[in-house]
């Protein structure tokens, strides 16, 4: 996954990471829905220091999203019910992509849809107008806060495989499937993506959650339930990355409560090749850059020459492996 040099503890650590034939400056991406289309965070950080940007989801038609309240802070996390609000694919290719093309960082377009036809149409329209730094697509089949947000695909192994195979026919760019944690086991979904030709999987999306005002006895979110993110879900995300790593050979992009370099190291050790920073961006818009810099510092201190040396380096005792853990 990485190009690097042997450990000597002195040289600058090798931070470059490859997904198939695409090289990223470092393994830190910002997650869809937490960084807008790049312009929103430009005044707060140098986005060229990021490994890449996963854009806000885009669908065929513009979506206004759900009515408020649609964000609630919880203990160690956040509930959201944004509802895939976005500008629609035509504005995306005419306004957002040309703006993002100015920056020396990789762009991954996140696509949301309610049917296979819409997924394919959105991808193919972007493909026709792709800019040089658009390197791939992340397919959102896991949004829990809209009724038609793709979760019907993400909770069916058969539909996940069918959709992945369909989209594989439409692009040679990176095809990344974003999986949901709201299933009994992530393993068969990871394997379905691998069989159908995906280049990588990203996980996890948010978990279904709920918050209630005890005085009005009403749900705090207008949609009653929403997606829980933030530090509260990190242990769940780590476990699912580990389970997916055991189930398939696809590169994994870890997501879920990552806010520090130490969090990132955990995900890499568990089997992720890259990570996405999500909710932490709402606290520090430059969280991704802080994480990348902290990761360099960690590698220096640990005398590790290349970040790739961490990937899938978890030590599990033989008796535990034999027992299936």
mmCIF file of C-alpha atoms in Angstrom, residues 47-222:
data_model
loop_
_atom_site.group_PDB
_atom_site.id
_atom_site.type_symbol
_atom_site.label_atom_id
_atom_site.label_comp_id
_atom_site.label_asym_id
_atom_site.label_seq_id
_atom_site.Cartn_x
_atom_site.Cartn_y
_atom_site.Cartn_z
ATOM 1 C CA UNK A 47 -6.588 22.025 2.406
ATOM 2 C CA UNK A 48 -3.595 21.075 0.252
ATOM 3 C CA UNK A 49 -2.063 19.494 3.348
ATOM 4 C CA UNK A 50 -4.830 16.905 3.410
ATOM 5 C CA UNK A 51 -4.513 13.528 1.781
ATOM 6 C CA UNK A 52 -7.790 14.305 0.096
ATOM 7 C CA UNK A 53 -11.347 15.575 0.355
ATOM 8 C CA UNK A 54 -14.428 13.406 0.173
ATOM 9 C CA UNK A 55 -17.080 15.830 -0.962
ATOM 10 C CA UNK A 56 -20.547 16.375 0.415
ATOM 11 C CA UNK A 57 -22.910 13.800 -1.045
ATOM 12 C CA UNK A 58 -24.322 14.653 -4.426
ATOM 13 C CA UNK A 59 -27.547 13.312 -5.924
ATOM 14 C CA UNK A 60 -29.136 13.804 -9.334
ATOM 15 C CA UNK A 61 -31.439 16.633 -8.235
ATOM 16 C CA UNK A 62 -30.712 19.255 -5.535
ATOM 17 C CA UNK A 63 -32.035 18.258 -2.110
ATOM 18 C CA UNK A 64 -33.025 20.766 0.602
ATOM 19 C CA UNK A 65 -32.486 18.188 3.324
ATOM 20 C CA UNK A 66 -34.654 17.576 6.357
ATOM 21 C CA UNK A 67 -36.340 20.399 8.299
ATOM 22 C CA UNK A 68 -34.796 21.433 11.651
ATOM 23 C CA UNK A 69 -33.993 20.405 14.276
ATOM 24 C CA UNK A 70 -31.501 18.252 12.491
ATOM 25 C CA UNK A 71 -28.360 18.376 14.667
ATOM 26 C CA UNK A 72 -28.247 17.467 18.359
ATOM 27 C CA UNK A 73 -25.128 17.275 20.508
ATOM 28 C CA UNK A 74 -24.947 14.161 22.659
ATOM 29 C CA UNK A 75 -22.524 12.851 25.243
ATOM 30 C CA UNK A 76 -19.346 12.066 23.282
ATOM 31 C CA UNK A 77 -21.005 12.557 19.940
ATOM 32 C CA UNK A 78 -23.536 14.161 17.657
ATOM 33 C CA UNK A 79 -26.877 13.122 16.212
ATOM 34 C CA UNK A 80 -27.649 14.452 12.758
ATOM 35 C CA UNK A 81 -30.572 14.289 10.423
ATOM 36 C CA UNK A 82 -29.307 16.523 7.644
ATOM 37 C CA UNK A 83 -31.067 14.445 5.011
ATOM 38 C CA UNK A 84 -28.411 14.531 2.281
ATOM 39 C CA UNK A 85 -28.910 18.218 1.521
ATOM 40 C CA UNK A 86 -26.868 18.982 -1.587
ATOM 41 C CA UNK A 87 -26.644 21.142 -4.700
ATOM 42 C CA UNK A 88 -27.418 18.399 -7.220
ATOM 43 C CA UNK A 89 -25.022 16.936 -9.753
ATOM 44 C CA UNK A 90 -25.326 19.680 -12.382
ATOM 45 C CA UNK A 91 -24.235 22.430 -9.968
ATOM 46 C CA UNK A 92 -21.634 20.067 -8.583
ATOM 47 C CA UNK A 93 -19.866 19.668 -11.932
ATOM 48 C CA UNK A 94 -20.304 23.284 -13.047
ATOM 49 C CA UNK A 95 -19.363 25.014 -9.758
ATOM 50 C CA UNK A 96 -17.859 22.728 -7.130
ATOM 51 C CA UNK A 97 -15.492 20.566 -9.168
ATOM 52 C CA UNK A 98 -13.888 23.529 -11.022
ATOM 53 C CA UNK A 99 -13.269 25.223 -7.671
ATOM 54 C CA UNK A 100 -11.734 22.088 -6.163
ATOM 55 C CA UNK A 101 -9.567 21.614 -9.269
ATOM 56 C CA UNK A 102 -7.494 24.620 -8.145
ATOM 57 C CA UNK A 103 -6.040 22.696 -5.232
ATOM 58 C CA UNK A 104 -3.223 20.189 -5.148
ATOM 59 C CA UNK A 105 -5.125 17.509 -3.289
ATOM 60 C CA UNK A 106 -7.106 14.468 -4.317
ATOM 61 C CA UNK A 107 -10.885 14.715 -4.635
ATOM 62 C CA UNK A 108 -13.330 11.856 -4.133
ATOM 63 C CA UNK A 109 -16.965 12.536 -5.024
ATOM 64 C CA UNK A 110 -19.495 11.029 -2.640
ATOM 65 C CA UNK A 111 -22.653 9.892 -4.416
ATOM 66 C CA UNK A 112 -26.061 9.318 -2.809
ATOM 67 C CA UNK A 113 -29.160 8.062 -4.588
ATOM 68 C CA UNK A 114 -32.383 6.183 -4.140
ATOM 69 C CA UNK A 115 -32.153 3.818 -7.110
ATOM 70 C CA UNK A 116 -29.502 2.006 -9.103
ATOM 71 C CA UNK A 117 -30.323 4.127 -12.122
ATOM 72 C CA UNK A 118 -29.774 7.342 -10.159
ATOM 73 C CA UNK A 119 -26.449 6.123 -8.759
ATOM 74 C CA UNK A 120 -25.261 5.290 -12.266
ATOM 75 C CA UNK A 121 -26.547 8.506 -13.825
ATOM 76 C CA UNK A 122 -24.880 10.692 -11.204
ATOM 77 C CA UNK A 123 -21.570 8.858 -11.507
ATOM 78 C CA UNK A 124 -21.582 8.963 -15.306
ATOM 79 C CA UNK A 125 -22.438 12.684 -15.356
ATOM 80 C CA UNK A 126 -19.536 13.455 -13.037
ATOM 81 C CA UNK A 127 -17.317 11.162 -15.097
ATOM 82 C CA UNK A 128 -18.087 13.224 -18.219
ATOM 83 C CA UNK A 129 -17.008 16.430 -16.439
ATOM 84 C CA UNK A 130 -14.242 15.065 -14.218
ATOM 85 C CA UNK A 131 -11.327 17.325 -13.349
ATOM 86 C CA UNK A 132 -7.720 16.011 -13.179
ATOM 87 C CA UNK A 133 -7.656 15.751 -9.379
ATOM 88 C CA UNK A 134 -10.962 13.859 -9.167
ATOM 89 C CA UNK A 135 -9.624 10.386 -8.492
ATOM 90 C CA UNK A 136 -12.703 8.418 -7.592
ATOM 91 C CA UNK A 137 -16.121 7.948 -6.087
ATOM 92 C CA UNK A 138 -17.381 6.991 -2.668
ATOM 93 C CA UNK A 139 -20.799 5.379 -2.960
ATOM 94 C CA UNK A 140 -23.018 6.154 0.019
ATOM 95 C CA UNK A 141 -25.256 3.144 0.570
ATOM 96 C CA UNK A 142 -25.461 3.758 4.282
ATOM 97 C CA UNK A 143 -27.137 7.067 5.177
ATOM 98 C CA UNK A 144 -29.599 6.363 8.018
ATOM 99 C CA UNK A 145 -31.402 9.696 8.176
ATOM 100 C CA UNK A 146 -33.403 9.728 4.952
ATOM 101 C CA UNK A 147 -35.990 7.210 3.883
ATOM 102 C CA UNK A 148 -34.495 6.814 0.417
ATOM 103 C CA UNK A 149 -30.843 7.357 1.234
ATOM 104 C CA UNK A 150 -29.403 4.096 0.024
ATOM 105 C CA UNK A 151 -29.628 2.159 3.278
ATOM 106 C CA UNK A 152 -31.876 -0.334 1.506
ATOM 107 C CA UNK A 153 -28.793 -1.174 -0.583
ATOM 108 C CA UNK A 154 -26.427 -1.112 2.368
ATOM 109 C CA UNK A 155 -28.421 -3.639 4.384
ATOM 110 C CA UNK A 156 -28.725 -6.172 1.548
ATOM 111 C CA UNK A 157 -25.665 -8.140 0.512
ATOM 112 C CA UNK A 158 -27.213 -8.953 -2.847
ATOM 113 C CA UNK A 159 -28.095 -5.338 -3.674
ATOM 114 C CA UNK A 160 -24.681 -4.132 -2.483
ATOM 115 C CA UNK A 161 -22.989 -6.542 -4.873
ATOM 116 C CA UNK A 162 -25.348 -5.739 -7.743
ATOM 117 C CA UNK A 163 -24.881 -1.978 -7.366
ATOM 118 C CA UNK A 164 -21.096 -2.257 -7.065
ATOM 119 C CA UNK A 165 -20.911 -4.377 -10.213
ATOM 120 C CA UNK A 166 -23.119 -1.921 -12.101
ATOM 121 C CA UNK A 167 -21.027 1.114 -11.145
ATOM 122 C CA UNK A 168 -17.787 -0.752 -11.864
ATOM 123 C CA UNK A 169 -18.861 -0.795 -15.499
ATOM 124 C CA UNK A 170 -19.097 3.009 -15.561
ATOM 125 C CA UNK A 171 -15.693 4.075 -14.287
ATOM 126 C CA UNK A 172 -12.017 3.163 -14.171
ATOM 127 C CA UNK A 173 -11.485 5.620 -11.317
ATOM 128 C CA UNK A 174 -11.422 4.480 -7.704
ATOM 129 C CA UNK A 175 -14.697 2.922 -6.658
ATOM 130 C CA UNK A 176 -15.155 2.997 -2.886
ATOM 131 C CA UNK A 177 -18.278 1.618 -1.206
ATOM 132 C CA UNK A 178 -19.230 3.238 2.125
ATOM 133 C CA UNK A 179 -20.727 0.594 4.386
ATOM 134 C CA UNK A 180 -23.170 0.909 7.249
ATOM 135 C CA UNK A 181 -22.673 -0.405 10.780
ATOM 136 C CA UNK A 182 -26.422 -0.985 11.022
ATOM 137 C CA UNK A 183 -26.178 -4.652 10.035
ATOM 138 C CA UNK A 184 -25.597 -7.873 11.948
ATOM 139 C CA UNK A 185 -22.136 -8.419 10.413
ATOM 140 C CA UNK A 186 -20.104 -6.233 8.077
ATOM 141 C CA UNK A 187 -18.064 -9.172 6.748
ATOM 142 C CA UNK A 188 -20.440 -10.400 3.993
ATOM 143 C CA UNK A 189 -20.888 -6.832 2.736
ATOM 144 C CA UNK A 190 -17.126 -6.339 2.487
ATOM 145 C CA UNK A 191 -16.848 -9.605 0.596
ATOM 146 C CA UNK A 192 -19.683 -8.614 -1.759
ATOM 147 C CA UNK A 193 -17.855 -5.386 -2.624
ATOM 148 C CA UNK A 194 -14.680 -7.346 -3.298
ATOM 149 C CA UNK A 195 -16.451 -9.841 -5.579
ATOM 150 C CA UNK A 196 -18.102 -7.033 -7.549
ATOM 151 C CA UNK A 197 -14.899 -5.140 -8.288
ATOM 152 C CA UNK A 198 -14.724 -2.308 -5.758
ATOM 153 C CA UNK A 199 -11.274 -0.818 -5.185
ATOM 154 C CA UNK A 200 -11.827 -0.133 -1.489
ATOM 155 C CA UNK A 201 -14.466 0.061 1.223
ATOM 156 C CA UNK A 202 -14.993 2.816 3.758
ATOM 157 C CA UNK A 203 -16.609 2.242 7.135
ATOM 158 C CA UNK A 204 -18.435 3.068 9.216
ATOM 159 C CA UNK A 205 -21.221 5.522 8.493
ATOM 160 C CA UNK A 206 -23.313 6.727 11.433
ATOM 161 C CA UNK A 207 -25.363 4.495 13.706
ATOM 162 C CA UNK A 208 -29.085 4.994 14.107
ATOM 163 C CA UNK A 209 -29.700 6.978 17.305
ATOM 164 C CA UNK A 210 -32.336 9.028 19.090
ATOM 165 C CA UNK A 211 -32.660 11.792 21.679
ATOM 166 C CA UNK A 212 -35.789 12.817 23.635
ATOM 167 C CA UNK A 213 -36.727 16.082 25.364
ATOM 168 C CA UNK A 214 -37.988 14.782 28.722
ATOM 169 C CA UNK A 215 -40.068 17.918 29.373
ATOM 170 C CA UNK A 216 -42.000 18.005 26.117
ATOM 171 C CA UNK A 217 -41.671 14.228 25.662
ATOM 172 C CA UNK A 218 -40.908 14.863 22.027
ATOM 173 C CA UNK A 219 -37.963 13.647 19.964
ATOM 174 C CA UNK A 220 -35.293 16.309 19.589
ATOM 175 C CA UNK A 221 -34.742 15.528 15.902
ATOM 176 C CA UNK A 222 -37.473 16.389 13.464
#
